[in-house]
Short mmCIF file of C-alpha atoms in Angstrom, two decimals:
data_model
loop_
_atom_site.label_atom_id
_atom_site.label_comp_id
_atom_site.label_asym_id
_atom_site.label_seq_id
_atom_site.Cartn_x
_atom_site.Cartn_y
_atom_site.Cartn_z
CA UNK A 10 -16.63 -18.67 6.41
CA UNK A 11 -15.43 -18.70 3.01
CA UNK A 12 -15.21 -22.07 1.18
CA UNK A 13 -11.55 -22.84 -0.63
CA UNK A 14 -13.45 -22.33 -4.25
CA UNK A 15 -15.03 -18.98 -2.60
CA UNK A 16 -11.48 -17.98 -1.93
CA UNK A 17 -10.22 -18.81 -5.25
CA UNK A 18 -13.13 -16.60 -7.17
CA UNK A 19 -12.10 -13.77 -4.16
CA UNK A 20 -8.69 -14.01 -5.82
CA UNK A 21 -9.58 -14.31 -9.61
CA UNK A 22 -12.02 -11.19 -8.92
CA UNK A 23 -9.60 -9.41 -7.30
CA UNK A 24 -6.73 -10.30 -9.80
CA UNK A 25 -9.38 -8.56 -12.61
CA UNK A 26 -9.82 -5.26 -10.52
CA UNK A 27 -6.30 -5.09 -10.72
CA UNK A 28 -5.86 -5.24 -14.68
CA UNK A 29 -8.30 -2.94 -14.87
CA UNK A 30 -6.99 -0.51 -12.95
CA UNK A 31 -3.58 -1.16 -14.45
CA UNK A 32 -4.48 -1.10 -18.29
CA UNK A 33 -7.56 1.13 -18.45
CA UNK A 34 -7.75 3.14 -15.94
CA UNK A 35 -9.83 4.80 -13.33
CA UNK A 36 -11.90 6.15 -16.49
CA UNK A 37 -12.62 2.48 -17.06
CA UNK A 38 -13.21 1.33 -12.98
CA UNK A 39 -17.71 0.51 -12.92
CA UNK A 40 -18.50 -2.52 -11.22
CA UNK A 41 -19.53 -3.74 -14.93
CA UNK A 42 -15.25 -3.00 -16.12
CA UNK A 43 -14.66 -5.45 -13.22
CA UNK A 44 -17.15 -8.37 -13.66
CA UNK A 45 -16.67 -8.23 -17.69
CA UNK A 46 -12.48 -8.72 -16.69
CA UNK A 47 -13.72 -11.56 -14.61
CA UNK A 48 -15.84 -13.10 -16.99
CA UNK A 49 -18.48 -12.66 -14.44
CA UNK A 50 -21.79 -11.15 -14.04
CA UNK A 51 -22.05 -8.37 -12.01
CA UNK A 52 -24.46 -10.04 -9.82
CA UNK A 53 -21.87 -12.33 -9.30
CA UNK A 54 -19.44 -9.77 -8.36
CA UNK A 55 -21.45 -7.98 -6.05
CA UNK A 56 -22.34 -11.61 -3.99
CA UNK A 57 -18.67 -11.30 -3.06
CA UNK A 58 -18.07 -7.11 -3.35
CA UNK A 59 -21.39 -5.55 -2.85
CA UNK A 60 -20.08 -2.17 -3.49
CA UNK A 61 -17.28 -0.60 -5.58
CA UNK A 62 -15.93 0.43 -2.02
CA UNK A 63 -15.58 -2.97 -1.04
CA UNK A 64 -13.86 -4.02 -3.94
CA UNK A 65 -11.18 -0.96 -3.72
CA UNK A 66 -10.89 -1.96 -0.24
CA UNK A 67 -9.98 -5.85 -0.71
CA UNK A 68 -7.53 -4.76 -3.77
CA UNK A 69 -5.85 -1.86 -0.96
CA UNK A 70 -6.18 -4.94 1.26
CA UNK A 71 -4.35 -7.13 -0.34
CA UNK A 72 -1.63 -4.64 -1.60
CA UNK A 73 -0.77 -4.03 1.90
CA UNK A 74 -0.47 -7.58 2.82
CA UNK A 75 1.63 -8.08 -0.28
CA UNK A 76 3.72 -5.54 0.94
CA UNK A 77 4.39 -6.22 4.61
CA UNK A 78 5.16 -9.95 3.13
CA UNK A 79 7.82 -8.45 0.86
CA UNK A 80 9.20 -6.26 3.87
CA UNK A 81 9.32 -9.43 6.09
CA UNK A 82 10.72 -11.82 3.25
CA UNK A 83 13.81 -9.41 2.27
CA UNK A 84 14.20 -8.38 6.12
CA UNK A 85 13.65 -11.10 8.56
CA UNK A 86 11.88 -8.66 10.85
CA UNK A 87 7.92 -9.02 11.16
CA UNK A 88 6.34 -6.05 9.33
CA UNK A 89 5.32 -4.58 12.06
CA UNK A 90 8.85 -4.71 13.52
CA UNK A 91 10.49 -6.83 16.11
CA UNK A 92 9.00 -6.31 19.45
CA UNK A 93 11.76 -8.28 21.28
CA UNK A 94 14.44 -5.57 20.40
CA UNK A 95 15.29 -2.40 19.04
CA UNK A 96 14.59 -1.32 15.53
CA UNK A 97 18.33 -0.92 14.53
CA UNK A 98 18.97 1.75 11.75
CA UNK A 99 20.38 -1.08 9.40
CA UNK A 100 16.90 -2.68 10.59
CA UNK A 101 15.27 0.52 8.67
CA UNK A 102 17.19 1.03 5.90
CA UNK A 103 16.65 -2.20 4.89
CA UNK A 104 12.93 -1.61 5.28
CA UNK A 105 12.74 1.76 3.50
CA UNK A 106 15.36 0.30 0.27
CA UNK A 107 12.19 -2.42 0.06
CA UNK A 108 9.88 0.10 -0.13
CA UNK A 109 11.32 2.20 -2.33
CA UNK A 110 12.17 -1.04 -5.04
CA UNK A 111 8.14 -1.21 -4.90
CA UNK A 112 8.17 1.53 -6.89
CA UNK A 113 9.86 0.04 -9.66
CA UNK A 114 7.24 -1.88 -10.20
CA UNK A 115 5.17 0.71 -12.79
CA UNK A 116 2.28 -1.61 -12.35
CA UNK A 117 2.07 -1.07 -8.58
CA UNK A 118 2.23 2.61 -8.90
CA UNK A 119 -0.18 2.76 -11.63
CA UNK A 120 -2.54 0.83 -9.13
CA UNK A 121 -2.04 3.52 -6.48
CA UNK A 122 -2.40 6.47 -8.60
CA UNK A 123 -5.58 5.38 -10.41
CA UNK A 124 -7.16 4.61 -7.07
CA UNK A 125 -6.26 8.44 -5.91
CA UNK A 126 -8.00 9.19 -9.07
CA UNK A 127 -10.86 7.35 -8.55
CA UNK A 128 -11.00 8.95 -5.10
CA UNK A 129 -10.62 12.53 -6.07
CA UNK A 130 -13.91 12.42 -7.27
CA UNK A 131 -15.90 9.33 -5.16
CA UNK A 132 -16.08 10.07 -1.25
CA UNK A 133 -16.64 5.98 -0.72
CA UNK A 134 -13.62 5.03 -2.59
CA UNK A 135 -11.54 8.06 -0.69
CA UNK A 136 -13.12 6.87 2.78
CA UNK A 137 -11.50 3.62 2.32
CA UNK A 138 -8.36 5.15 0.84
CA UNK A 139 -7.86 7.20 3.85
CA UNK A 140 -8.28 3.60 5.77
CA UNK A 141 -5.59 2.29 3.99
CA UNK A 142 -3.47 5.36 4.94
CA UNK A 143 -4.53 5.03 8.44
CA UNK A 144 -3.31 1.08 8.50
CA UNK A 145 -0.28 1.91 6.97
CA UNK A 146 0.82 4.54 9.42
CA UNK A 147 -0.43 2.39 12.09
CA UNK A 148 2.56 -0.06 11.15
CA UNK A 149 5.10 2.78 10.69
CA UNK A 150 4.33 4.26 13.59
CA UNK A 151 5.07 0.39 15.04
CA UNK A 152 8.42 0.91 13.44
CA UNK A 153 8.98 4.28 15.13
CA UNK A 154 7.83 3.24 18.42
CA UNK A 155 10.34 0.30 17.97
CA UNK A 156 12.98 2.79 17.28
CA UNK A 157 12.07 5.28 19.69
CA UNK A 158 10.20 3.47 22.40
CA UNK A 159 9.81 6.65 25.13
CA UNK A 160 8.12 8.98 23.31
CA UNK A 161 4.60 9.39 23.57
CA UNK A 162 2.34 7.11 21.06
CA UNK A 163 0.87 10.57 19.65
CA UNK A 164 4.52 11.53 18.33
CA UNK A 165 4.98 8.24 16.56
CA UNK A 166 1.74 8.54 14.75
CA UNK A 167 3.23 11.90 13.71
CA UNK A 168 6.16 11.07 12.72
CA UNK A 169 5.07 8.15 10.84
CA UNK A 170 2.41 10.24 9.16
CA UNK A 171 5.68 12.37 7.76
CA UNK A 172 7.48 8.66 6.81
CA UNK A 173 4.43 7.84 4.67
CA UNK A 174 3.81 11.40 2.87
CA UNK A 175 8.12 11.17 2.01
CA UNK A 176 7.28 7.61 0.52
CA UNK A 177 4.19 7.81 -1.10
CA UNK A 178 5.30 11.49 -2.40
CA UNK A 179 8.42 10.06 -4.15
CA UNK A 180 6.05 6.98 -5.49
CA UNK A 181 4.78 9.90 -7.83
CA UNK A 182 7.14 12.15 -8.26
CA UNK A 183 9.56 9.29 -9.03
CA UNK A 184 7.30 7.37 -11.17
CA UNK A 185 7.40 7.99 -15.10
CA UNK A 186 4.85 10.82 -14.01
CA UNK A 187 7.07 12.73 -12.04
CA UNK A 188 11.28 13.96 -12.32
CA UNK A 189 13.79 11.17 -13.40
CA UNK A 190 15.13 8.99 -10.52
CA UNK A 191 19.02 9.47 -9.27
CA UNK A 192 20.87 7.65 -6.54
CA UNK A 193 21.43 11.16 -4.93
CA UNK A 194 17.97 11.57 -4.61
CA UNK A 195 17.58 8.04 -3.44
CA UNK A 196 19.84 8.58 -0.74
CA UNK A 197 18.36 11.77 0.49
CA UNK A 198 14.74 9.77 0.78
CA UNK A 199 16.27 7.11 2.93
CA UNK A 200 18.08 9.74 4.95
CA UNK A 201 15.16 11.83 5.84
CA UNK A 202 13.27 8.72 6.71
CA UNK A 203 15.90 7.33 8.85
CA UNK A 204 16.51 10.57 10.62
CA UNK A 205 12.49 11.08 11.25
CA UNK A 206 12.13 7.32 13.01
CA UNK A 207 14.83 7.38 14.67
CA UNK A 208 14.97 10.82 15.49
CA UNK A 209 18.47 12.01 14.35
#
């Protein structure tokens, strides 16, 4: 069990993985770029993230948590939707217009697509990024089933696999990497998304 001071450092180390990923870059990403953020040693680091990996995973972690909070906070559903009634397409729009504001945040995106980087090249640090992927489309296909309770578990995996690849897609193309934003295009996002969980 960790002790409250244990979860503090947890925090402040994982806080410092951030920055770095944010300001320098995956170029930028050692274990050493990490514990000299933190003020640490890497020793230090390791006791709590023996590996690289296990750092990436607490910061994917912790995004994801961060995430499903926001979803919850600006929707009233749990993140996993509400398992007392149907997923109502209001319920989703309002869930997908969240998602989408996350990637106004060029800080959040940067996080993402210097992790991809970092992955591209790192089979550890992609293993865990495909967990990530795997836990996210575990919780849309939640949403889906929600929506769309009779069909067969297998088809809302699939069909949340297609919600996450239309969302994470337009986190890049619609960041300052990718094509200027527009409401139209906006629009036609949510609509695809809405149409593919609640089959329409």
């Amino acid at each position: 069990m960790t002790s409250t001071k244990g979860a503090q450092r947890q925090v402040e180390l994982l806080d410092a993985a951030e920055r770095v990923l944010t300001t320098r870059g995956n170029a930028n990403a050692a274990l050493r770029d990490f514990a000299a953020e933190a003020g640490v040693r890497i020793g230090h680091l390791q006791h709590y993230f023996p590996t690289r990996a296990d750092l990436v995973r607490a910061v994917l972690d912790r995004a994801l948590r961060r995430s499903l909070e926001r979803l919850s906070t600006a929707t009233g559903l749990d993140a996993d939707g509400d398992g007392n009634r149907p997923l109502t397409r209001a319920d989703t729009e309002r869930l997908l217009e969240v998602l989408l504001a996350e990637q106004d945040d060029p800080t959040c995106v940067r996080l993402y697509v210097e992790i991809w980087a970092i992955a591209a090249s790192d089979e550890q640090i992609a293993a865990v990024v495909r967990e990530f992927y795997g836990k996210y489309v575990g919780h849309v296909a939640e949403l889906v089933a929600c929506a769309q309770p009779r069909l067969p578990q297998s088809r809302h995996t699939a069909l949340a696999e297609a919600v996450v690849s239309l969302i994470e897609g337009a986190s890049v193309v619609r960041s300052n990497i990718g094509v200027a934003r527009s409401a139209e295009g906006q629009h036609e996002i949510v609509r695809t998304a809405l149409a593919l969980i609640h089959g329409e």
